[in-house]
Amino acid sequence: MKKKTIPDFINMKANGEKVTWITGYDYLTAKYIERAGMDMILVGDSLGMVQLGYDTTFPVEMDDMVRACQSVRRGAPNTFIVGDMPYMSYQESDEEAIHNAGRLIKEGGADCVKLEGGTDLIVQRMKAITGAGIAAIGHIGLTPQFMAQIGGYKAQGKSADAALKLIDQAKKLEAAGAWSTLIEGVPTVVGKAVCKACSIPIYGIGAGSQVDGQLIIYADMVGYYDDFCPKFVKKYAEVGKVLQGAFTAYVEEVRSGAFPEDDKHTYKIDAEQAALIEKMIEE
Ligand code: KIV
């Protein structure tokens, strides 16, 4: 499988082909994702909640993201990887934004970075990062790093005025050099309006079907993360239930002596040597 490039994604938009995109945070999962033929993997700062057990994404550090990108890259060498810029890794200055975006590419092995927000300051950071030659994706709508300002995990763009604001943000991010923008948590018609207003690919998570591709959080769609599940998620598996069943059965079988079975789960030994060892034990 050949790794897709940004020109491939731009052609896909022109041809009306949908891009498939999913989050991934580790080597093992990335292997399965690549085998499925996924177009892109987002090493999202959602790793803070999904992998590290925080309540929000705020505590995630650059080192967490770099390590996760490296792990995903080892599992998916031929998939386009987007590294997410964690909270306060790009807000403070253009220099810091360029430095940290560069780390995700240089140390993490990501192909591109993503930053949240559509304010003038974030547009400026987008300009700085892309000006430094780093490919970047915008992220607007329900942006968890802006949770306090947007009032929690709530759908966005639910009025014509709010939709116009999102269109304006997407256009500014495009002008600042974003090759794509992700829109999260908006009604289908708003996803469609943003998509029509921009020339670059617009991908959606919880933004309906009328965008250029879909992103989903892998741990939600396989039924692994069970603290909560957003309305826009479709579950394709119940991995959590499978794991729970396996762990519970193991606990029961070890306690009852049903596992391990000596003729199945241990190494073979010559009968004569085994008899000698038994004799040694007795003595
Ligand atoms: O971190 C992440 O997984 C994200 C998605 C929620 C869009 O940014």
PDB file of C-alpha atoms and ligand atoms in Angstrom:
ATOM      1  CA  MET A   1       0.000   0.000   0.000  1.00  0.00           C
ATOM      2  CA  LYS A   2       1.368   3.427  -1.001  1.00  0.00           C
ATOM      3  CA  LYS A   3       1.094   6.274   1.481  1.00  0.00           C
ATOM      4  CA  LYS A   4      -1.316   8.972   0.269  1.00  0.00           C
ATOM      5  CA  THR A   5      -0.106  12.556  -0.029  1.00  0.00           C
ATOM      6  CA  ILE A   6      -1.804  15.947   0.227  1.00  0.00           C
ATOM      7  CA  PRO A   7      -2.131  16.191  -3.601  1.00  0.00           C
ATOM      8  CA  ASP A   8      -3.904  12.788  -3.483  1.00  0.00           C
ATOM      9  CA  PHE A   9      -6.373  14.175  -0.931  1.00  0.00           C
ATOM     10  CA  ILE A  10      -6.954  17.269  -3.045  1.00  0.00           C
ATOM     11  CA  ASN A  11      -7.628  15.059  -6.087  1.00  0.00           C
ATOM     12  CA  MET A  12      -9.997  12.961  -4.017  1.00  0.00           C
ATOM     13  CA  LYS A  13     -12.029  16.087  -3.242  1.00  0.00           C
ATOM     14  CA  ALA A  14     -12.090  17.020  -6.928  1.00  0.00           C
ATOM     15  CA  ASN A  15     -13.311  13.507  -7.807  1.00  0.00           C
ATOM     16  CA  GLY A  16     -15.886  13.404  -5.011  1.00  0.00           C
ATOM     17  CA  GLU A  17     -14.078  10.508  -3.259  1.00  0.00           C
ATOM     18  CA  LYS A  18     -14.530  10.472   0.525  1.00  0.00           C
ATOM     19  CA  VAL A  19     -11.493  10.372   2.780  1.00  0.00           C
ATOM     20  CA  THR A  20     -11.448   7.865   5.664  1.00  0.00           C
ATOM     21  CA  TRP A  21      -9.798   9.120   8.817  1.00  0.00           C
ATOM     22  CA  ILE A  22      -9.621   7.710  12.336  1.00  0.00           C
ATOM     23  CA  THR A  23      -7.737   8.408  15.544  1.00  0.00           C
ATOM     24  CA  GLY A  24      -4.971   6.080  16.736  1.00  0.00           C
ATOM     25  CA  TYR A  25      -2.534   6.365  19.608  1.00  0.00           C
ATOM     26  CA  ASP A  26      -0.435   3.197  19.641  1.00  0.00           C
ATOM     27  CA  TYR A  27       1.509   0.698  17.532  1.00  0.00           C
ATOM     28  CA  LEU A  28      -0.908  -2.237  17.776  1.00  0.00           C
ATOM     29  CA  THR A  29      -4.058  -0.340  16.881  1.00  0.00           C
ATOM     30  CA  ALA A  30      -2.250   1.503  14.080  1.00  0.00           C
ATOM     31  CA  LYS A  31      -1.341  -1.852  12.514  1.00  0.00           C
ATOM     32  CA  TYR A  32      -4.990  -2.894  12.301  1.00  0.00           C
ATOM     33  CA  ILE A  33      -5.976   0.547  11.004  1.00  0.00           C
ATOM     34  CA  GLU A  34      -3.414   0.418   8.197  1.00  0.00           C
ATOM     35  CA  ARG A  35      -4.475  -3.115   7.254  1.00  0.00           C
ATOM     36  CA  ALA A  36      -8.032  -1.786   6.795  1.00  0.00           C
ATOM     37  CA  GLY A  37      -6.757   0.635   4.128  1.00  0.00           C
ATOM     38  CA  MET A  38      -7.553   3.835   6.066  1.00  0.00           C
ATOM     39  CA  ASP A  39      -6.448   7.064   4.333  1.00  0.00           C
ATOM     40  CA  MET A  40      -5.285   8.982   7.406  1.00  0.00           C
ATOM     41  CA  ILE A  41      -4.684   8.525  11.142  1.00  0.00           C
ATOM     42  CA  LEU A  42      -5.038  11.368  13.639  1.00  0.00           C
ATOM     43  CA  VAL A  43      -2.852  11.010  16.687  1.00  0.00           C
ATOM     44  CA  GLY A  44      -5.327  13.187  18.556  1.00  0.00           C
ATOM     45  CA  ASP A  45      -4.859  14.894  21.888  1.00  0.00           C
ATOM     46  CA  SER A  46      -7.979  12.865  22.770  1.00  0.00           C
ATOM     47  CA  LEU A  47      -5.285  10.403  23.824  1.00  0.00           C
ATOM     48  CA  GLY A  48      -5.380  12.322  27.105  1.00  0.00           C
ATOM     49  CA  MET A  49      -8.846  10.935  27.781  1.00  0.00           C
ATOM     50  CA  VAL A  50      -8.764   7.667  25.839  1.00  0.00           C
ATOM     51  CA  GLN A  51      -5.274   6.437  26.757  1.00  0.00           C
ATOM     52  CA  LEU A  52      -4.192   8.425  29.793  1.00  0.00           C
ATOM     53  CA  GLY A  53      -7.506   8.611  31.665  1.00  0.00           C
ATOM     54  CA  TYR A  54      -7.746  12.394  32.142  1.00  0.00           C
ATOM     55  CA  ASP A  55     -11.190  14.085  32.181  1.00  0.00           C
ATOM     56  CA  THR A  56     -10.133  16.560  29.479  1.00  0.00           C
ATOM     57  CA  THR A  57      -7.406  16.992  26.882  1.00  0.00           C
ATOM     58  CA  PHE A  58      -5.802  19.929  28.740  1.00  0.00           C
ATOM     59  CA  PRO A  59      -3.061  18.028  30.601  1.00  0.00           C
ATOM     60  CA  VAL A  60      -1.619  16.433  27.441  1.00  0.00           C
ATOM     61  CA  GLU A  61       2.052  17.347  26.896  1.00  0.00           C
ATOM     62  CA  MET A  62       4.117  17.569  23.728  1.00  0.00           C
ATOM     63  CA  ASP A  63       6.167  14.574  24.867  1.00  0.00           C
ATOM     64  CA  ASP A  64       2.961  12.473  25.138  1.00  0.00           C
ATOM     65  CA  MET A  65       2.110  13.403  21.551  1.00  0.00           C
ATOM     66  CA  VAL A  66       5.591  12.810  20.160  1.00  0.00           C
ATOM     67  CA  ARG A  67       5.790   9.359  21.772  1.00  0.00           C
ATOM     68  CA  ALA A  68       2.302   8.428  20.515  1.00  0.00           C
ATOM     69  CA  CYS A  69       3.116   9.612  16.960  1.00  0.00           C
ATOM     70  CA  GLN A  70       6.281   7.483  16.964  1.00  0.00           C
ATOM     71  CA  SER A  71       4.331   4.448  18.092  1.00  0.00           C
ATOM     72  CA  VAL A  72       1.598   4.938  15.466  1.00  0.00           C
ATOM     73  CA  ARG A  73       4.211   5.516  12.756  1.00  0.00           C
ATOM     74  CA  ARG A  74       5.845   2.164  13.611  1.00  0.00           C
ATOM     75  CA  GLY A  75       2.461   0.448  13.293  1.00  0.00           C
ATOM     76  CA  ALA A  76       1.364   2.287  10.149  1.00  0.00           C
ATOM     77  CA  PRO A  77       4.426   3.116   8.055  1.00  0.00           C
ATOM     78  CA  ASN A  78       2.337   3.649   4.909  1.00  0.00           C
ATOM     79  CA  THR A  79      -0.483   5.790   6.246  1.00  0.00           C
ATOM     80  CA  PHE A  80      -0.690   9.609   6.293  1.00  0.00           C
ATOM     81  CA  ILE A  81      -0.398  10.656   9.940  1.00  0.00           C
ATOM     82  CA  VAL A  82      -1.717  13.880  11.427  1.00  0.00           C
ATOM     83  CA  GLY A  83      -0.204  14.877  14.780  1.00  0.00           C
ATOM     84  CA  ASP A  84      -2.419  16.982  17.025  1.00  0.00           C
ATOM     85  CA  MET A  85      -0.966  20.052  18.736  1.00  0.00           C
ATOM     86  CA  PRO A  86      -1.860  19.776  22.442  1.00  0.00           C
ATOM     87  CA  TYR A  87      -3.217  22.580  24.623  1.00  0.00           C
ATOM     88  CA  MET A  88      -0.759  25.486  25.034  1.00  0.00           C
ATOM     89  CA  SER A  89       1.786  24.025  22.642  1.00  0.00           C
ATOM     90  CA  TYR A  90       1.032  26.675  19.978  1.00  0.00           C
ATOM     91  CA  GLN A  91      -1.012  29.438  21.599  1.00  0.00           C
ATOM     92  CA  GLU A  92       1.768  31.434  23.246  1.00  0.00           C
ATOM     93  CA  SER A  93       3.926  32.468  20.293  1.00  0.00           C
ATOM     94  CA  ASP A  94       4.637  31.798  16.629  1.00  0.00           C
ATOM     95  CA  GLU A  95       8.107  30.556  17.572  1.00  0.00           C
ATOM     96  CA  GLU A  96       6.747  28.002  20.036  1.00  0.00           C
ATOM     97  CA  ALA A  97       4.078  26.903  17.555  1.00  0.00           C
ATOM     98  CA  ILE A  98       6.705  26.299  14.838  1.00  0.00           C
ATOM     99  CA  HIS A  99       9.044  24.540  17.278  1.00  0.00           C
ATOM    100  CA  ASN A 100       6.350  22.157  18.569  1.00  0.00           C
ATOM    101  CA  ALA A 101       4.810  21.501  15.152  1.00  0.00           C
ATOM    102  CA  GLY A 102       8.325  20.688  13.958  1.00  0.00           C
ATOM    103  CA  ARG A 103       8.765  18.165  16.783  1.00  0.00           C
ATOM    104  CA  LEU A 104       5.677  16.213  15.691  1.00  0.00           C
ATOM    105  CA  ILE A 105       7.116  15.950  12.190  1.00  0.00           C
ATOM    106  CA  LYS A 106      10.810  15.547  12.979  1.00  0.00           C
ATOM    107  CA  GLU A 107      10.672  13.390  16.128  1.00  0.00           C
ATOM    108  CA  GLY A 108       7.173  11.934  15.851  1.00  0.00           C
ATOM    109  CA  GLY A 109       7.236  11.033  12.162  1.00  0.00           C
ATOM    110  CA  ALA A 110       3.880  12.737  11.457  1.00  0.00           C
ATOM    111  CA  ASP A 111       3.139  14.033   7.960  1.00  0.00           C
ATOM    112  CA  CYS A 112       1.215  17.062   9.104  1.00  0.00           C
ATOM    113  CA  VAL A 113      -0.132  18.766  12.235  1.00  0.00           C
ATOM    114  CA  LYS A 114      -3.594  19.918  13.346  1.00  0.00           C
ATOM    115  CA  LEU A 115      -4.447  22.883  15.527  1.00  0.00           C
ATOM    116  CA  GLU A 116      -7.748  23.795  17.132  1.00  0.00           C
ATOM    117  CA  GLY A 117      -9.583  27.075  16.811  1.00  0.00           C
ATOM    118  CA  GLY A 118     -10.533  29.761  14.348  1.00  0.00           C
ATOM    119  CA  THR A 119      -9.753  32.952  16.284  1.00  0.00           C
ATOM    120  CA  ASP A 120      -7.418  35.577  14.810  1.00  0.00           C
ATOM    121  CA  LEU A 121      -4.608  34.335  17.059  1.00  0.00           C
ATOM    122  CA  ILE A 122      -4.946  30.735  15.840  1.00  0.00           C
ATOM    123  CA  VAL A 123      -5.122  31.932  12.228  1.00  0.00           C
ATOM    124  CA  GLN A 124      -1.837  33.753  12.867  1.00  0.00           C
ATOM    125  CA  ARG A 125      -0.279  30.550  14.295  1.00  0.00           C
ATOM    126  CA  MET A 126      -1.515  28.608  11.250  1.00  0.00           C
ATOM    127  CA  LYS A 127       0.217  31.172   9.029  1.00  0.00           C
ATOM    128  CA  ALA A 128       3.456  30.856  11.011  1.00  0.00           C
ATOM    129  CA  ILE A 129       3.443  27.038  10.925  1.00  0.00           C
ATOM    130  CA  THR A 130       2.607  26.703   7.240  1.00  0.00           C
ATOM    131  CA  GLY A 131       5.023  29.552   6.473  1.00  0.00           C
ATOM    132  CA  ALA A 132       7.726  27.398   8.061  1.00  0.00           C
ATOM    133  CA  GLY A 133       6.929  24.684   5.526  1.00  0.00           C
ATOM    134  CA  ILE A 134       4.907  22.428   7.825  1.00  0.00           C
ATOM    135  CA  ALA A 135       1.619  21.076   6.452  1.00  0.00           C
ATOM    136  CA  ALA A 136      -1.275  21.820   8.783  1.00  0.00           C
ATOM    137  CA  ILE A 137      -4.987  21.185   9.205  1.00  0.00           C
ATOM    138  CA  GLY A 138      -7.405  23.556  10.968  1.00  0.00           C
ATOM    139  CA  HIS A 139     -10.086  22.394  13.413  1.00  0.00           C
ATOM    140  CA  ILE A 140     -13.230  24.438  14.075  1.00  0.00           C
ATOM    141  CA  GLY A 141     -16.698  23.979  15.594  1.00  0.00           C
ATOM    142  CA  LEU A 142     -16.764  21.849  18.738  1.00  0.00           C
ATOM    143  CA  THR A 143     -13.148  22.355  19.726  1.00  0.00           C
ATOM    144  CA  PRO A 144     -12.419  20.724  23.118  1.00  0.00           C
ATOM    145  CA  GLN A 145      -9.464  23.036  23.852  1.00  0.00           C
ATOM    146  CA  PHE A 146     -11.991  25.939  23.816  1.00  0.00           C
ATOM    147  CA  MET A 147     -14.429  24.053  26.060  1.00  0.00           C
ATOM    148  CA  ALA A 148     -14.831  26.855  28.629  1.00  0.00           C
ATOM    149  CA  GLN A 149     -15.646  29.419  25.918  1.00  0.00           C
ATOM    150  CA  ILE A 150     -18.055  27.222  23.959  1.00  0.00           C
ATOM    151  CA  GLY A 151     -19.806  25.951  27.105  1.00  0.00           C
ATOM    152  CA  GLY A 152     -18.783  22.270  27.121  1.00  0.00           C
ATOM    153  CA  TYR A 153     -19.179  19.401  24.659  1.00  0.00           C
ATOM    154  CA  LYS A 154     -22.112  20.966  22.775  1.00  0.00           C
ATOM    155  CA  ALA A 155     -23.064  21.081  19.111  1.00  0.00           C
ATOM    156  CA  GLN A 156     -21.955  24.310  17.419  1.00  0.00           C
ATOM    157  CA  GLY A 157     -23.193  26.390  14.486  1.00  0.00           C
ATOM    158  CA  LYS A 158     -26.873  26.035  15.310  1.00  0.00           C
ATOM    159  CA  SER A 159     -27.939  29.400  13.839  1.00  0.00           C
ATOM    160  CA  ALA A 160     -27.299  31.152  10.523  1.00  0.00           C
ATOM    161  CA  ASP A 161     -25.075  33.684  12.326  1.00  0.00           C
ATOM    162  CA  ALA A 162     -23.042  30.951  14.004  1.00  0.00           C
ATOM    163  CA  ALA A 163     -22.713  29.129  10.659  1.00  0.00           C
ATOM    164  CA  LEU A 164     -21.470  32.337   8.999  1.00  0.00           C
ATOM    165  CA  LYS A 165     -18.850  32.690  11.714  1.00  0.00           C
ATOM    166  CA  LEU A 166     -17.616  29.138  11.062  1.00  0.00           C
ATOM    167  CA  ILE A 167     -17.473  29.799   7.307  1.00  0.00           C
ATOM    168  CA  ASP A 168     -15.441  32.930   7.986  1.00  0.00           C
ATOM    169  CA  GLN A 169     -13.030  30.993  10.229  1.00  0.00           C
ATOM    170  CA  ALA A 170     -12.597  28.215   7.674  1.00  0.00           C
ATOM    171  CA  LYS A 171     -11.842  30.729   4.912  1.00  0.00           C
ATOM    172  CA  LYS A 172      -9.294  32.532   7.083  1.00  0.00           C
ATOM    173  CA  LEU A 173      -7.569  29.242   7.938  1.00  0.00           C
ATOM    174  CA  GLU A 174      -7.458  28.393   4.227  1.00  0.00           C
ATOM    175  CA  ALA A 175      -5.943  31.821   3.464  1.00  0.00           C
ATOM    176  CA  ALA A 176      -3.384  31.197   6.235  1.00  0.00           C
ATOM    177  CA  GLY A 177      -2.178  28.053   4.439  1.00  0.00           C
ATOM    178  CA  ALA A 178      -4.201  25.199   5.977  1.00  0.00           C
ATOM    179  CA  TRP A 179      -4.430  22.437   3.355  1.00  0.00           C
ATOM    180  CA  SER A 180      -7.616  21.127   5.001  1.00  0.00           C
ATOM    181  CA  THR A 181      -9.925  21.960   7.893  1.00  0.00           C
ATOM    182  CA  LEU A 182     -11.781  19.618  10.206  1.00  0.00           C
ATOM    183  CA  ILE A 183     -15.206  20.699  11.397  1.00  0.00           C
ATOM    184  CA  GLU A 184     -16.607  19.070  14.512  1.00  0.00           C
ATOM    185  CA  GLY A 185     -20.046  18.817  16.083  1.00  0.00           C
ATOM    186  CA  VAL A 186     -22.276  20.838  13.734  1.00  0.00           C
ATOM    187  CA  PRO A 187     -25.531  20.091  11.868  1.00  0.00           C
ATOM    188  CA  THR A 188     -25.190  18.536   8.395  1.00  0.00           C
ATOM    189  CA  VAL A 189     -26.239  21.747   6.629  1.00  0.00           C
ATOM    190  CA  VAL A 190     -23.454  23.678   8.374  1.00  0.00           C
ATOM    191  CA  GLY A 191     -20.849  21.081   7.372  1.00  0.00           C
ATOM    192  CA  LYS A 192     -22.142  21.386   3.818  1.00  0.00           C
ATOM    193  CA  ALA A 193     -22.042  25.221   3.882  1.00  0.00           C
ATOM    194  CA  VAL A 194     -18.422  25.277   5.106  1.00  0.00           C
ATOM    195  CA  CYS A 195     -17.456  22.646   2.530  1.00  0.00           C
ATOM    196  CA  LYS A 196     -19.032  24.648  -0.310  1.00  0.00           C
ATOM    197  CA  ALA A 197     -17.427  27.903   0.838  1.00  0.00           C
ATOM    198  CA  CYS A 198     -13.856  26.527   0.832  1.00  0.00           C
ATOM    199  CA  SER A 199     -11.570  25.225  -1.914  1.00  0.00           C
ATOM    200  CA  ILE A 200      -9.560  22.981   0.413  1.00  0.00           C
ATOM    201  CA  PRO A 201     -10.883  19.583   1.644  1.00  0.00           C
ATOM    202  CA  ILE A 202     -13.216  19.930   4.619  1.00  0.00           C
ATOM    203  CA  TYR A 203     -13.422  16.840   6.796  1.00  0.00           C
ATOM    204  CA  GLY A 204     -16.006  16.282   9.489  1.00  0.00           C
ATOM    205  CA  ILE A 205     -16.476  14.550  12.818  1.00  0.00           C
ATOM    206  CA  GLY A 206     -20.100  14.799  13.829  1.00  0.00           C
ATOM    207  CA  ALA A 207     -20.662  17.207  10.940  1.00  0.00           C
ATOM    208  CA  GLY A 208     -22.887  15.041   8.737  1.00  0.00           C
ATOM    209  CA  SER A 209     -22.415  13.438   5.356  1.00  0.00           C
ATOM    210  CA  GLN A 210     -21.936  16.488   3.107  1.00  0.00           C
ATOM    211  CA  VAL A 211     -18.208  16.991   3.741  1.00  0.00           C
ATOM    212  CA  ASP A 212     -15.137  15.601   1.981  1.00  0.00           C
ATOM    213  CA  GLY A 213     -14.339  12.852   4.483  1.00  0.00           C
ATOM    214  CA  GLN A 214     -15.069  11.478   7.930  1.00  0.00           C
ATOM    215  CA  LEU A 215     -13.022  11.298  11.117  1.00  0.00           C
ATOM    216  CA  ILE A 216     -14.027   9.127  14.064  1.00  0.00           C
ATOM    217  CA  ILE A 217     -12.425   8.321  17.413  1.00  0.00           C
ATOM    218  CA  TYR A 218     -11.407   4.685  17.180  1.00  0.00           C
ATOM    219  CA  ALA A 219     -12.088   3.870  20.837  1.00  0.00           C
ATOM    220  CA  ASP A 220     -15.683   5.137  20.432  1.00  0.00           C
ATOM    221  CA  MET A 221     -16.438   3.276  17.210  1.00  0.00           C
ATOM    222  CA  VAL A 222     -15.142  -0.071  18.466  1.00  0.00           C
ATOM    223  CA  GLY A 223     -16.983   0.250  21.800  1.00  0.00           C
ATOM    224  CA  TYR A 224     -13.783   0.482  23.855  1.00  0.00           C
ATOM    225  CA  TYR A 225     -14.055   3.915  25.559  1.00  0.00           C
ATOM    226  CA  ASP A 226     -17.188   3.776  27.705  1.00  0.00           C
ATOM    227  CA  ASP A 227     -17.057   6.914  29.884  1.00  0.00           C
ATOM    228  CA  PHE A 228     -19.433   8.550  27.385  1.00  0.00           C
ATOM    229  CA  CYS A 229     -20.291   8.247  23.707  1.00  0.00           C
ATOM    230  CA  PRO A 230     -21.118  11.254  21.496  1.00  0.00           C
ATOM    231  CA  LYS A 231     -24.408  11.144  19.558  1.00  0.00           C
ATOM    232  CA  PHE A 232     -22.601  11.163  16.200  1.00  0.00           C
ATOM    233  CA  VAL A 233     -20.710   7.903  16.807  1.00  0.00           C
ATOM    234  CA  LYS A 234     -21.714   4.654  15.126  1.00  0.00           C
ATOM    235  CA  LYS A 235     -20.456   1.584  16.976  1.00  0.00           C
ATOM    236  CA  TYR A 236     -18.937  -1.045  14.697  1.00  0.00           C
ATOM    237  CA  ALA A 237     -17.861  -3.421  17.473  1.00  0.00           C
ATOM    238  CA  GLU A 238     -18.090  -4.068  21.207  1.00  0.00           C
ATOM    239  CA  VAL A 239     -14.409  -4.471  21.992  1.00  0.00           C
ATOM    240  CA  GLY A 240     -14.924  -3.394  25.613  1.00  0.00           C
ATOM    241  CA  LYS A 241     -17.361  -6.253  26.152  1.00  0.00           C
ATOM    242  CA  VAL A 242     -14.990  -8.737  24.478  1.00  0.00           C
ATOM    243  CA  LEU A 243     -12.080  -7.592  26.694  1.00  0.00           C
ATOM    244  CA  GLN A 244     -14.214  -7.652  29.823  1.00  0.00           C
ATOM    245  CA  GLY A 245     -15.370 -11.176  29.030  1.00  0.00           C
ATOM    246  CA  ALA A 246     -11.817 -12.364  28.416  1.00  0.00           C
ATOM    247  CA  PHE A 247     -10.357 -10.770  31.574  1.00  0.00           C
ATOM    248  CA  THR A 248     -13.193 -12.097  33.752  1.00  0.00           C
ATOM    249  CA  ALA A 249     -12.864 -15.625  32.314  1.00  0.00           C
ATOM    250  CA  TYR A 250      -9.085 -15.560  32.922  1.00  0.00           C
ATOM    251  CA  VAL A 251      -9.560 -14.486  36.550  1.00  0.00           C
ATOM    252  CA  GLU A 252     -12.087 -17.290  37.071  1.00  0.00           C
ATOM    253  CA  GLU A 253      -9.982 -19.967  35.363  1.00  0.00           C
ATOM    254  CA  VAL A 254      -6.755 -19.140  37.206  1.00  0.00           C
ATOM    255  CA  ARG A 255      -8.610 -19.163  40.510  1.00  0.00           C
ATOM    256  CA  SER A 256     -10.341 -22.474  39.735  1.00  0.00           C
ATOM    257  CA  GLY A 257      -7.219 -24.113  38.285  1.00  0.00           C
ATOM    258  CA  ALA A 258      -8.815 -24.510  34.836  1.00  0.00           C
ATOM    259  CA  PHE A 259      -5.928 -22.502  33.300  1.00  0.00           C
ATOM    260  CA  PRO A 260      -3.240 -23.423  32.388  1.00  0.00           C
ATOM    261  CA  GLU A 261      -3.919 -26.963  31.093  1.00  0.00           C
ATOM    262  CA  ASP A 262      -0.681 -28.903  31.254  1.00  0.00           C
ATOM    263  CA  ASP A 263      -1.166 -30.726  27.948  1.00  0.00           C
ATOM    264  CA  LYS A 264      -1.968 -27.472  26.056  1.00  0.00           C
ATOM    265  CA  HIS A 265      -0.360 -24.407  27.604  1.00  0.00           C
ATOM    266  CA  THR A 266       3.110 -25.542  28.764  1.00  0.00           C
ATOM    267  CA  TYR A 267       6.394 -26.599  27.196  1.00  0.00           C
ATOM    268  CA  LYS A 268       7.062 -30.254  26.360  1.00  0.00           C
ATOM    269  CA  ILE A 269       9.792 -32.192  28.176  1.00  0.00           C
ATOM    270  CA  ASP A 270      11.250 -35.615  27.637  1.00  0.00           C
ATOM    271  CA  ALA A 271       9.367 -38.132  29.919  1.00  0.00           C
ATOM    272  CA  GLU A 272      12.586 -39.488  31.421  1.00  0.00           C
ATOM    273  CA  GLN A 273      13.826 -35.990  32.341  1.00  0.00           C
ATOM    274  CA  ALA A 274      10.419 -35.138  33.773  1.00  0.00           C
ATOM    275  CA  ALA A 275      10.520 -38.261  35.948  1.00  0.00           C
ATOM    276  CA  LEU A 276      13.990 -37.283  37.225  1.00  0.00           C
ATOM    277  CA  ILE A 277      12.770 -33.819  38.144  1.00  0.00           C
ATOM    278  CA  GLU A 278       9.698 -35.269  39.895  1.00  0.00           C
ATOM    279  CA  LYS A 279      12.020 -37.477  41.887  1.00  0.00           C
ATOM    280  CA  MET A 280      14.160 -34.458  42.805  1.00  0.00           C
ATOM    281  CA  ILE A 281      11.045 -32.640  44.022  1.00  0.00           C
ATOM    282  CA  GLU A 282      10.073 -35.589  46.213  1.00  0.00           C
ATOM    283  CA  GLU A 283      13.533 -35.774  47.753  1.00  0.00           C
TER     284      GLU A 283
HETATM  285  O1  KIV B   1      -7.975  14.806  19.603  1.00  0.00           O
HETATM  286  C1  KIV B   1      -8.806  14.373  18.814  1.00  0.00           C
HETATM  287  O2  KIV B   1      -9.057  13.170  18.699  1.00  0.00           O
HETATM  288  C2  KIV B   1      -9.522  15.352  18.019  1.00  0.00           C
HETATM  289  C3  KIV B   1     -10.844  14.916  17.503  1.00  0.00           C
HETATM  290  C4  KIV B   1     -11.844  14.917  18.586  1.00  0.00           C
HETATM  291  C5  KIV B   1     -11.288  15.765  16.402  1.00  0.00           C
HETATM  292  O3  KIV B   1      -9.078  16.438  17.863  1.00  0.00           O
END
